Amino acid sequence: MNETSDCRKLVLILGDQLSQDMSSLKRAERKQDQVLMVEVMEEATYVRHHKKKIAFLFSAMRHFAQELRDAGWAVDYVELDAPGNTGSFKGEIKRAAQRLSPEGILLTEPGEWRVMEGMHSWQDDLGLPVEILSDQRFMCSPAEFRAWATGRKQLRMENFYQDMRRKTGLLMDGQKPVGGKWNFDAENRKPAKADLFMPSPRRVAPDKITKEVLDLVANRFADHFGSLDPFWFAVTRQDAEAAFEEFLETSLANFGTYQDAMLQGEKFLYHAVISAYLNAGLLDALTLCRKVETAYLEGKAPLNAVEGFIRQILGWREYVRGIYWLKMPDYATKNALEAHRPLPDFYWTGKTRMKCVAEAVTQTLEEAYAHHIQRLMVTGNFALLAGVDPGEVHEWYLMVYADAYEWVELPNTIGMSQYADGGLLASKPYISSGNYINKMSDYCGACSYDVNQRTGERACPFNALYWHFLDRNETHLRNNPRLGQPYATWRKMAPEKQDQYRSSAEAILGRLDQQGEV
Ligand code: FAD
Ligand code: DLZ
Ligand code: SF4
């Protein structure tokens, strides 16, 4: 696969930069510059990613290399098992520089702080100029976000999102939001019923390249989390775009209404299942938002669905990236609630009596996917209530999902889900008792715990843990205005009742600590 003639610039394309619109490729000269793509052990193992995530990315990288060659680029592609592969970005850049004698290195900024840090020494070590361009795939650059954040007391997503609507003109009617409101969530978030028509995401059969990669991953990463089978992810831009078109046809109209619903055996409901494609570069964020806006203008989907979807990408996705680059590297070690319990073993096996957690983890093992409410209100909620170390929770989310890159995963975990940043991102901890899960899902009817029992052996663990969380974190949380109501209820509770909650919760936490059954 290697080309050997000298080149002017070596253009390094990372595994999550699979787009011909990358700023590096736009700057480069097709006739004289050379593209370098590398499969390296360091990236595949800095956390032990889900097997399916590695397979998805390696296959998408190999297909993209082919797309570039077809478009006239010279591509030097180093496969994982290529002789001499040093296993790191730096090692492979060095080897390529020796092979190709470039005048300089060109690349688009990486998504992760860890990788960017490593690159700072390249110029000196290689004795070559290294030019790092900004990533134009995002609608708000880290510098723009920093300017937005400067001088603000609170960095709330909702304010950022409104500014992004104004900036892009998406769903705007002059200076006003279309429909008169910025947010239509009041119409969203209904529970789903098992008899509703359920679409399923577009499935692509593995081709020869994907089959080779699946064999490679099965052999080299056998001890990583998760299953390779079934493998149906799109691995090309064309197939990812087709998957998004299918979402527009079959699911967008119901996206808002059932955004927070959970059903047994229904892994995707009306979600788009595009985050892995989007984060790897196979889809473009602004294009998706424009297509969704057009669906509204053509009367194909209601405003609550369309606004809700656009907010996830234009609002949340851009906002968490801004927070990441604003707050790294300290953000990764935040632990405002001083939680230190190890992650329970059932996060790796799915073997727990709690039906909601078992469903979320089992489908994560199978698909490297769970939707937002499963991540936030089931696995995230349980970890927060149980006082699990946020660093361990962060590592788990980074490992197990096909869409996980630190820039997007870390603020979602440390900030939104675990409240470990002390409220920088979320105005209150996302916690709930079993009641919320029962309202939004059909899990509880199939669970060996009873969601209606508050304390005791058969009671849903979320119930006692909820009050125990508030009780043990009172010094950190009692002044939070959004927790005024639950603290008032707790204080009014009879002391015997409070003690029953405490001892029930401590029994559950004791079982977790002794790796007993929960
Ligand atoms: P849909 O529900 O169909 O939403 C459409 C798109 O909106 C998504 O594809 C995604 O690009 C974007 N989006 C939605 N919510 C968010 C959000 N909170 N932050 C950023 N983008 C969002 N998303 C990732 O892409 N990578 C991660 O590593 C990741 N880790 C998470 C960890 C935790 C603890 C939590 C609570 C959420 C995390 N999310 C992450 C956000 C969200 O859960 C996923 O983006 C979503 O589930 C992907 O599925 P989908 O494509 O079907 O999304
Ligand atoms: C996630 C990942 C994996 C598993 N493997 C590679 C790889 O072998 N080569 C590569 O270029 N990128 C890989 N990636 C994606 C990188 O981790 C990602 O580009 C950086 O973390 C920057 O966001
Ligand atoms: Fe989850 Fe509790 Fe419902 Fe069981 S009863 S599914 S543990 S919320």
Coordinates of C-alpha atoms and ligand atoms in Angstrom, one line a residue:
M1 CA 0.0 0.0 0.0
N2 CA 2.9 2.4 0.4
E3 CA 4.1 5.0 -2.1
T4 CA 7.8 5.7 -2.0
S5 CA 8.4 8.9 -3.9
D6 CA 9.4 12.1 -2.0
C7 CA 6.5 14.5 -1.3
R8 CA 6.2 18.1 -0.3
K9 CA 3.9 17.8 2.6
L10 CA 2.7 14.8 4.6
V11 CA -0.9 15.2 5.5
L12 CA -1.9 13.2 8.5
I13 CA -5.5 12.2 8.6
L14 CA -6.7 10.8 12.0
G15 CA -9.3 8.1 12.4
D16 CA -12.0 10.5 13.3
Q17 CA -11.3 12.9 10.4
L18 CA -12.8 10.9 7.6
S19 CA -14.0 13.7 5.4
Q20 CA -12.7 15.2 2.2
D21 CA -13.7 18.6 3.7
M22 CA -11.1 18.4 6.4
S23 CA -9.2 21.7 6.6
S24 CA -5.9 19.8 6.1
L25 CA -7.0 18.3 2.8
K26 CA -8.4 21.6 1.6
R27 CA -5.0 23.2 2.2
A28 CA -3.0 20.4 0.7
E29 CA -2.1 20.0 -3.0
R30 CA -3.4 16.7 -4.5
K31 CA -0.6 16.6 -7.1
Q32 CA 2.4 16.9 -4.7
D33 CA 1.4 16.2 -1.2
Q34 CA 1.0 12.8 0.4
V35 CA -1.8 11.6 2.8
L36 CA -0.8 9.4 5.7
M37 CA -3.3 7.3 7.7
V38 CA -2.2 4.9 10.4
E39 CA -3.8 2.1 12.5
V40 CA -1.9 2.2 15.8
M41 CA -2.1 0.1 18.9
E42 CA -1.7 3.2 21.1
E43 CA -5.1 4.6 19.9
A44 CA -6.8 1.2 20.0
T45 CA -5.7 0.6 23.6
Y46 CA -5.3 3.9 25.5
V47 CA -8.6 2.7 26.8
R48 CA -9.7 -0.8 25.9
H49 CA -12.4 0.2 23.4
H50 CA -15.4 -1.9 22.5
K51 CA -14.4 -4.4 19.7
K52 CA -17.1 -3.0 17.5
K53 CA -15.8 0.6 17.8
I54 CA -12.3 -0.5 16.7
A55 CA -13.7 -2.5 13.8
F56 CA -16.0 0.4 12.8
L57 CA -13.1 2.9 12.8
F58 CA -10.5 0.7 11.1
S59 CA -13.0 -0.3 8.3
A60 CA -14.2 3.3 7.9
M61 CA -10.5 4.4 7.7
R62 CA -9.7 1.8 5.1
H63 CA -12.7 2.7 3.0
F64 CA -11.8 6.4 3.3
A65 CA -8.3 5.8 2.1
Q66 CA -9.8 4.1 -0.9
E67 CA -12.1 7.1 -1.4
L68 CA -9.1 9.5 -1.3
R69 CA -7.2 7.4 -3.8
D70 CA -10.2 7.4 -6.1
A71 CA -10.2 11.1 -5.8
G72 CA -6.6 11.3 -7.0
W73 CA -4.7 11.5 -3.7
A74 CA -1.5 9.5 -2.9
V75 CA -2.3 7.7 0.3
D76 CA 0.2 6.0 2.5
Y77 CA -1.9 3.7 4.7
V78 CA -0.3 1.7 7.5
E79 CA -2.4 -1.3 8.7
L80 CA -2.2 -2.5 12.3
D81 CA -0.2 -5.6 11.3
A82 CA 2.1 -3.9 8.7
P83 CA 5.7 -4.8 9.3
G84 CA 7.5 -2.2 11.4
N85 CA 4.3 -0.5 12.6
T86 CA 5.6 1.3 15.8
G87 CA 2.1 1.5 17.3
S88 CA 2.0 5.2 17.9
F89 CA 1.2 8.4 15.9
K90 CA 4.6 9.8 16.6
G91 CA 6.4 6.6 15.7
E92 CA 4.5 6.4 12.4
I93 CA 5.0 10.0 11.5
K94 CA 8.8 9.5 12.1
R95 CA 8.9 6.4 9.9
A96 CA 6.8 8.1 7.2
A97 CA 9.1 11.2 7.3
Q98 CA 12.1 8.9 6.7
R99 CA 10.3 7.1 3.9
L100 CA 9.0 10.1 2.1
S101 CA 11.3 13.0 3.1
P102 CA 8.5 15.6 3.3
E103 CA 9.2 19.4 3.7
G104 CA 6.6 19.5 6.5
I105 CA 3.7 17.9 8.3
L106 CA 0.1 19.2 7.9
L107 CA -2.9 18.2 9.9
T108 CA -6.2 19.3 11.3
E109 CA -6.3 19.6 15.1
P110 CA -7.1 16.4 16.9
G111 CA -10.3 16.0 18.9
E112 CA -8.6 15.0 22.1
W113 CA -6.4 17.0 24.5
R114 CA -4.2 13.9 25.1
V115 CA -3.3 13.7 21.3
M116 CA -2.8 17.4 21.0
E117 CA -0.4 17.4 23.9
G118 CA 1.6 14.6 22.3
M119 CA 1.9 16.7 19.1
H120 CA 3.6 19.6 20.7
S121 CA 7.0 17.9 20.6
W122 CA 6.7 16.7 17.0
Q123 CA 8.3 19.8 15.4
D124 CA 11.4 19.6 17.5
D125 CA 11.7 15.8 17.4
L126 CA 11.2 15.5 13.7
G127 CA 13.1 18.6 12.7
L128 CA 10.2 19.5 10.4
P129 CA 7.6 22.3 10.5
V130 CA 4.3 20.9 11.8
E131 CA 1.2 23.0 10.8
I132 CA -2.0 22.3 12.8
L133 CA -5.2 23.8 11.3
S134 CA -8.5 24.3 13.1
D135 CA -11.3 21.8 12.6
Q136 CA -13.9 23.4 10.4
R137 CA -16.5 20.6 10.9
F138 CA -17.7 22.4 14.1
M139 CA -19.9 25.5 14.1
C140 CA -18.2 27.0 17.1
S141 CA -14.4 27.0 17.5
P142 CA -12.8 26.6 20.9
A143 CA -11.7 30.3 20.6
E144 CA -15.3 31.4 19.9
F145 CA -16.5 29.4 22.8
R146 CA -13.9 30.9 25.1
A147 CA -15.0 34.4 24.0
W148 CA -18.7 33.4 24.6
A149 CA -17.8 32.1 28.1
T150 CA -15.7 35.0 29.2
G151 CA -17.4 37.2 31.9
R152 CA -20.4 34.9 32.2
K153 CA -21.4 33.7 35.7
Q154 CA -23.1 30.6 34.3
L155 CA -22.3 28.6 31.2
R156 CA -25.7 27.2 30.4
M157 CA -26.3 25.3 27.2
E158 CA -29.6 27.0 26.6
N159 CA -28.1 30.4 26.3
F160 CA -25.3 29.1 24.1
Y161 CA -27.8 27.3 21.9
Q162 CA -29.9 30.5 21.3
D163 CA -26.7 32.3 20.2
M164 CA -25.9 29.4 17.9
R165 CA -29.4 29.6 16.4
R166 CA -28.9 33.3 15.7
K167 CA -25.4 32.6 14.3
T168 CA -26.5 29.9 11.9
G169 CA -30.0 31.2 11.2
L170 CA -31.3 27.7 11.8
L171 CA -35.0 27.7 12.7
M172 CA -35.0 31.5 12.8
D173 CA -37.7 33.9 11.6
G174 CA -35.6 37.1 11.4
Q175 CA -34.4 37.7 14.9
K176 CA -37.1 35.4 16.5
P177 CA -37.2 31.7 16.9
V178 CA -39.5 29.9 14.5
G179 CA -42.8 29.0 16.4
G180 CA -42.2 31.7 18.9
K181 CA -40.2 29.6 21.4
W182 CA -36.6 28.4 21.5
N183 CA -37.4 25.1 23.1
F184 CA -40.4 22.7 22.6
D185 CA -39.5 20.1 25.2
A186 CA -42.8 20.6 27.0
E187 CA -44.3 18.6 24.1
N188 CA -41.6 16.0 24.2
R189 CA -40.6 13.1 26.4
K190 CA -43.6 10.9 26.5
P191 CA -43.3 7.2 27.3
A192 CA -43.6 4.8 24.4
K193 CA -45.8 1.7 24.1
A194 CA -44.6 -1.6 22.9
D195 CA -47.3 -1.8 20.2
L196 CA -46.1 1.4 18.4
F197 CA -44.5 0.9 15.0
M198 CA -40.8 0.8 15.6
P199 CA -38.4 1.7 12.9
S200 CA -34.9 0.3 13.0
P201 CA -31.6 1.9 11.8
R202 CA -30.4 1.1 8.3
R203 CA -28.1 -2.0 8.4
V204 CA -25.2 -2.5 6.0
A205 CA -23.9 -6.0 5.3
P206 CA -20.1 -6.2 5.9
D207 CA -18.1 -6.1 2.6
K208 CA -14.6 -7.7 2.0
I209 CA -12.8 -4.9 3.8
T210 CA -15.0 -5.0 6.8
K211 CA -14.8 -8.8 7.0
E212 CA -11.0 -8.5 7.0
V213 CA -11.1 -5.9 9.8
L214 CA -13.6 -8.0 11.8
D215 CA -11.1 -11.0 11.7
L216 CA -8.2 -8.7 12.7
V217 CA -10.1 -7.3 15.6
A218 CA -11.4 -10.7 16.7
N219 CA -7.7 -11.9 16.8
R220 CA -6.0 -8.9 18.2
F221 CA -8.5 -7.5 20.6
A222 CA -10.2 -10.7 21.9
D223 CA -10.1 -9.5 25.5
H224 CA -11.8 -6.2 24.8
F225 CA -15.4 -5.5 25.9
G226 CA -18.3 -6.3 23.7
S227 CA -19.3 -8.4 20.7
L228 CA -18.4 -8.0 17.1
D229 CA -21.6 -9.7 15.9
P230 CA -23.9 -8.4 14.6
F231 CA -21.9 -5.8 12.6
W232 CA -24.1 -3.6 10.5
F233 CA -22.6 -0.1 10.9
A234 CA -22.2 2.0 7.8
V235 CA -18.4 2.5 7.1
T236 CA -18.6 4.9 4.1
R237 CA -20.0 8.4 3.7
Q238 CA -22.5 7.1 1.2
D239 CA -24.0 4.5 3.5
A240 CA -23.9 6.9 6.5
E241 CA -25.8 9.4 4.5
A242 CA -28.3 6.8 3.4
A243 CA -28.8 5.8 7.0
F244 CA -29.6 9.4 7.9
E245 CA -32.0 9.7 5.0
E246 CA -33.9 6.7 6.4
F247 CA -34.0 8.3 9.8
L248 CA -35.6 11.4 8.2
E249 CA -38.2 9.2 6.5
T250 CA -39.0 6.8 9.3
S251 CA -38.2 8.4 12.7
L252 CA -37.7 12.1 12.8
A253 CA -41.4 12.9 13.2
N254 CA -41.5 10.9 16.4
F255 CA -38.0 11.9 17.6
G256 CA -39.1 14.5 20.1
T257 CA -42.2 12.8 21.5
Y258 CA -40.4 9.6 22.4
Q259 CA -36.9 11.0 23.0
D260 CA -36.8 9.9 26.6
A261 CA -38.7 6.6 26.3
M262 CA -37.2 3.2 27.0
L263 CA -38.7 -0.2 26.0
Q264 CA -37.5 -3.7 26.6
G265 CA -35.8 -5.1 23.5
E266 CA -36.1 -1.8 21.6
K267 CA -32.6 -0.5 21.5
F268 CA -33.0 2.4 19.1
L269 CA -36.6 3.6 19.2
Y270 CA -36.8 6.9 17.2
H271 CA -33.2 7.9 17.7
A272 CA -31.0 8.6 14.7
V273 CA -28.1 6.3 15.6
I274 CA -25.7 8.5 13.7
S275 CA -23.3 9.7 16.5
A276 CA -20.5 7.2 15.5
Y277 CA -20.8 8.4 11.9
L278 CA -20.9 12.0 12.8
N279 CA -18.0 11.9 15.2
A280 CA -15.8 10.0 12.7
G281 CA -16.4 12.5 10.0
L282 CA -18.7 10.4 7.8
L283 CA -21.5 13.0 8.3
D284 CA -21.5 16.7 8.5
A285 CA -23.2 18.4 11.5
L286 CA -24.5 21.6 9.8
T287 CA -25.7 19.6 6.7
L288 CA -27.7 17.3 9.0
C289 CA -29.3 20.3 10.8
R290 CA -30.2 21.9 7.5
K291 CA -31.8 18.7 6.2
V292 CA -33.9 18.5 9.4
E293 CA -34.9 22.1 9.0
T294 CA -36.0 21.4 5.4
A295 CA -38.1 18.4 6.6
Y296 CA -40.0 20.8 8.9
L297 CA -40.4 23.4 6.1
E298 CA -41.8 20.7 3.8
G299 CA -44.3 19.6 6.5
K300 CA -42.6 16.2 7.0
A301 CA -41.9 16.6 10.7
P302 CA -43.4 18.7 13.5
L303 CA -41.5 21.5 15.2
N304 CA -41.1 19.8 18.5
A305 CA -39.2 17.0 16.8
V306 CA -37.2 19.2 14.5
E307 CA -36.2 21.8 17.2
G308 CA -35.4 19.0 19.6
F309 CA -33.1 17.2 17.1
I310 CA -31.3 20.4 16.0
R311 CA -30.8 21.4 19.7
Q312 CA -28.9 18.1 20.3
I313 CA -26.4 18.8 17.5
L314 CA -26.2 22.6 17.3
G315 CA -26.7 23.0 21.1
W316 CA -25.4 20.1 23.1
R317 CA -22.8 18.7 20.8
E318 CA -21.1 22.1 20.1
Y319 CA -21.5 23.2 23.8
V320 CA -19.8 20.1 25.3
R321 CA -16.9 20.5 22.9
G322 CA -16.6 24.1 24.0
I323 CA -16.6 23.1 27.7
Y324 CA -14.0 20.4 27.0
W325 CA -11.4 22.7 25.4
L326 CA -12.2 25.4 27.9
K327 CA -11.6 23.2 30.9
M328 CA -9.1 20.6 30.0
P329 CA -6.9 19.1 31.4
D330 CA -8.2 19.6 34.9
Y331 CA -11.8 18.7 33.9
A332 CA -10.9 15.0 33.6
T333 CA -10.1 14.6 37.3
K334 CA -13.0 16.6 38.8
N335 CA -14.7 14.8 41.7
A336 CA -16.8 17.5 43.4
L337 CA -18.9 15.0 45.4
E338 CA -15.8 13.0 46.4
A339 CA -17.1 9.7 45.2
H340 CA -14.7 6.8 45.4
R341 CA -16.6 3.5 45.0
P342 CA -15.2 1.2 42.3
L343 CA -17.4 0.7 39.2
P344 CA -19.6 -2.4 39.9
D345 CA -18.7 -5.5 37.9
F346 CA -22.1 -5.7 36.3
Y347 CA -21.2 -2.7 34.1
W348 CA -19.0 -5.2 32.3
T349 CA -21.3 -8.2 32.3
G350 CA -24.8 -6.9 32.4
K351 CA -25.4 -9.5 35.2
T352 CA -27.6 -7.6 37.7
R353 CA -31.1 -8.2 39.0
M354 CA -32.0 -4.5 38.0
K355 CA -33.8 -5.0 34.7
C356 CA -33.1 -1.4 33.6
V357 CA -29.4 -1.6 34.1
A358 CA -29.2 -5.2 32.6
E359 CA -31.0 -4.0 29.4
A360 CA -28.7 -0.9 29.0
V361 CA -25.5 -2.9 29.6
T362 CA -26.5 -5.9 27.5
Q363 CA -27.4 -3.8 24.5
T364 CA -24.1 -1.9 25.0
L365 CA -22.2 -5.2 24.9
E366 CA -24.1 -6.2 21.7
E367 CA -24.3 -2.9 19.8
A368 CA -21.8 -0.4 21.3
Y369 CA -24.9 1.8 21.5
A370 CA -27.4 2.9 24.1
H371 CA -29.5 6.0 23.7
H372 CA -29.2 9.1 25.7
I373 CA -31.7 8.4 28.5
Q374 CA -30.3 4.9 29.0
R375 CA -26.8 6.5 29.4
L376 CA -28.0 9.4 31.6
M377 CA -30.9 8.1 33.7
V378 CA -30.0 4.4 34.0
T379 CA -26.3 3.6 34.0
G380 CA -25.3 7.2 34.8
N381 CA -28.0 7.7 37.4
F382 CA -27.1 4.4 39.2
A383 CA -23.4 5.2 39.3
L384 CA -24.1 8.7 40.7
L385 CA -26.5 7.5 43.3
A386 CA -24.1 4.7 44.3
G387 CA -21.1 7.1 44.7
V388 CA -18.9 5.5 42.0
D389 CA -15.7 7.3 41.2
P390 CA -16.3 9.6 38.3
G391 CA -13.0 8.8 36.8
E392 CA -14.0 5.1 36.5
V393 CA -17.4 6.1 35.1
H394 CA -15.7 8.3 32.5
E395 CA -13.4 5.5 31.4
W396 CA -16.3 3.1 31.1
Y397 CA -18.3 5.5 28.8
L398 CA -15.2 6.2 26.7
M399 CA -14.6 2.5 26.2
V400 CA -18.0 1.0 25.5
Y401 CA -19.7 3.3 22.9
A402 CA -18.9 3.4 19.2
D403 CA -19.3 7.2 19.3
A404 CA -17.0 7.8 22.2
Y405 CA -14.3 10.4 21.9
E406 CA -13.1 12.3 25.0
W407 CA -14.2 15.7 23.7
V408 CA -17.8 14.7 23.7
E409 CA -17.9 11.9 26.2
L410 CA -16.0 13.6 29.1
P411 CA -18.3 16.6 29.6
N412 CA -21.4 14.4 29.2
T413 CA -20.0 12.1 31.9
I414 CA -18.1 14.3 34.3
G415 CA -20.5 17.3 34.0
M416 CA -23.9 16.2 32.9
S417 CA -24.1 12.7 34.3
Q418 CA -21.9 12.6 37.4
Y419 CA -22.1 16.3 38.6
A420 CA -18.4 15.9 39.3
D421 CA -17.7 19.4 38.0
G422 CA -19.9 20.8 40.9
G423 CA -22.5 22.2 38.6
L424 CA -20.5 24.0 35.9
L425 CA -22.5 22.1 33.1
A426 CA -25.7 20.9 34.8
S427 CA -27.8 23.1 37.1
K428 CA -28.6 20.1 39.3
P429 CA -27.5 16.4 39.5
Y430 CA -29.4 14.2 37.1
I431 CA -30.8 11.8 39.7
S432 CA -34.0 10.0 40.1
S433 CA -35.7 7.2 42.1
G434 CA -37.2 4.2 40.3
N435 CA -40.3 6.3 39.7
Y436 CA -38.9 8.1 36.7
I437 CA -37.6 4.9 35.1
N438 CA -41.0 3.3 35.7
K439 CA -42.8 6.3 34.1
M440 CA -40.5 6.3 31.0
S441 CA -40.1 2.6 30.4
D442 CA -41.7 -0.9 30.7
Y443 CA -38.7 -2.3 32.5
C444 CA -40.0 -2.3 36.0
G445 CA -42.8 -4.8 35.3
A446 CA -40.1 -7.3 34.3
C447 CA -37.8 -6.6 37.2
S448 CA -37.1 -8.8 40.2
Y449 CA -37.2 -5.6 42.3
D450 CA -40.5 -3.8 43.1
V451 CA -40.4 -0.2 42.1
N452 CA -43.3 0.6 44.5
Q453 CA -41.5 -0.6 47.5
R454 CA -39.3 2.1 49.1
T455 CA -37.2 0.1 51.5
G456 CA -36.4 -3.5 52.3
E457 CA -35.0 -6.5 50.4
R458 CA -37.3 -6.4 47.4
A459 CA -37.4 -2.6 47.0
C460 CA -36.0 -1.0 43.8
P461 CA -32.4 0.0 44.7
F462 CA -32.9 3.4 43.0
N463 CA -35.4 4.4 45.7
A464 CA -33.3 4.2 48.8
L465 CA -30.1 5.2 47.0
Y466 CA -31.9 8.4 45.9
W467 CA -32.5 9.6 49.4
H468 CA -29.1 8.3 50.6
F469 CA -27.4 10.4 47.9
L470 CA -29.2 13.6 48.9
D471 CA -28.5 12.9 52.6
R472 CA -24.8 12.1 52.3
N473 CA -24.2 15.0 49.9
E474 CA -26.2 17.6 51.8
T475 CA -23.3 19.9 52.5
H476 CA -22.5 20.1 48.8
L477 CA -26.1 20.4 47.5
R478 CA -28.4 21.9 50.1
N479 CA -28.1 25.4 48.6
N480 CA -29.0 24.3 45.1
P481 CA -32.3 26.0 44.4
R482 CA -33.4 23.2 42.1
L483 CA -33.1 20.7 45.0
G484 CA -35.2 22.8 47.4
Q485 CA -38.2 20.5 47.0
P486 CA -36.6 17.1 47.6
Y487 CA -34.6 18.5 50.6
A488 CA -37.8 19.9 52.0
T489 CA -39.4 16.5 51.7
W490 CA -36.4 14.8 53.3
R491 CA -36.4 17.1 56.2
K492 CA -40.2 16.6 56.8
M493 CA -39.8 12.9 56.8
A494 CA -40.1 11.0 60.1
P495 CA -36.7 10.1 61.5
E496 CA -37.6 6.4 61.5
K497 CA -38.4 6.5 57.8
Q498 CA -35.1 8.3 57.1
D499 CA -33.3 5.6 59.0
Q500 CA -35.1 2.9 57.0
Y501 CA -33.9 4.6 53.8
R502 CA -30.4 4.9 55.2
S503 CA -30.1 1.2 56.2
S504 CA -31.7 0.0 53.0
A505 CA -29.2 2.0 50.9
E506 CA -26.3 0.9 53.1
A507 CA -27.3 -2.7 52.6
I508 CA -27.2 -2.2 48.8
L509 CA -23.9 -0.3 48.9
G510 CA -22.5 -3.1 51.2
R511 CA -23.5 -5.7 48.6
L512 CA -21.8 -3.6 45.9
D513 CA -18.6 -3.4 48.0
Q514 CA -18.5 -7.1 48.6
Q515 CA -19.4 -7.9 45.0
G516 CA -22.6 -9.5 46.1
E517 CA -25.7 -9.7 44.0
V518 CA -27.5 -6.4 43.3
Ligands
FAD1 P1 -30.0 11.0 18.9 O1 -30.7 10.9 20.2 O2 -30.7 10.6 17.7 O3 -29.5 12.5 18.8 C1 -28.9 13.0 17.5 C2 -27.5 13.5 17.7 O4 -27.4 14.6 18.6 C3 -26.5 12.5 18.2 O5 -26.1 11.6 17.2 C4 -25.4 13.4 18.8 O6 -24.5 13.7 17.8 C5 -26.2 14.6 19.2 N1 -26.3 14.6 20.7 C6 -27.4 14.2 21.4 N2 -27.2 14.4 22.7 C7 -26.0 14.9 22.8 C8 -25.1 15.2 23.9 N3 -25.6 15.2 25.2 N4 -23.9 15.6 23.7 C9 -23.4 15.7 22.4 N5 -24.1 15.3 21.4 C10 -25.4 15.0 21.6 N6 -22.4 11.3 22.6 C11 -21.4 11.0 21.7 O7 -21.5 11.4 20.5 N7 -20.3 10.4 22.2 C12 -20.1 10.1 23.5 O8 -19.1 9.5 23.8 C13 -21.2 10.3 24.4 N8 -21.1 9.9 25.7 C14 -22.1 10.2 26.5 C15 -22.0 9.8 27.9 C16 -23.0 10.1 28.8 C17 -22.8 9.7 30.2 C18 -24.2 10.7 28.3 C19 -25.3 11.0 29.3 C20 -24.3 11.0 27.0 C21 -23.3 10.8 26.1 N9 -23.4 11.2 24.7 C22 -22.4 10.9 23.9 C23 -24.6 11.9 24.2 C24 -25.7 11.0 23.6 O9 -26.1 10.0 24.6 C25 -25.4 10.4 22.3 O10 -24.9 11.4 21.4 C26 -26.6 9.7 21.6 O11 -27.1 8.8 22.5 C27 -26.1 9.1 20.3 O12 -27.2 8.4 19.8 P2 -28.0 8.9 18.5 O13 -27.1 9.2 17.4 O14 -29.1 7.9 18.3 O15 -28.6 10.3 19.0
DLZ2 C1 -10.4 5.6 18.3 C2 -9.3 5.3 17.4 C3 -8.8 4.0 17.3 C4 -9.4 2.9 18.0 N1 -7.8 3.7 16.5 C5 -7.2 4.7 15.7 C6 -6.1 4.5 14.8 O1 -5.6 3.4 14.8 N2 -5.7 5.5 14.1 C7 -6.2 6.7 14.2 O2 -5.7 7.6 13.4 N3 -7.2 7.0 15.0 C8 -7.7 6.0 15.8 N4 -8.7 6.3 16.6 C9 -9.2 7.7 16.7 C10 -8.3 8.6 17.5 O3 -8.2 8.1 18.8 C11 -8.7 10.0 17.4 O4 -8.4 10.5 16.2 C12 -8.0 10.8 18.4 O5 -8.4 10.5 19.7 C13 -8.2 12.3 18.3 O6 -9.6 12.6 18.5
SF4_3 FE1 -34.8 -0.5 37.4 FE2 -35.9 -0.3 39.9 FE3 -37.5 -0.5 37.7 FE4 -36.0 -2.6 38.5 S1 -37.7 -1.6 39.6 S2 -36.2 -1.9 36.4 S3 -34.2 -1.6 39.3 S4 -36.1 1.2 38.2

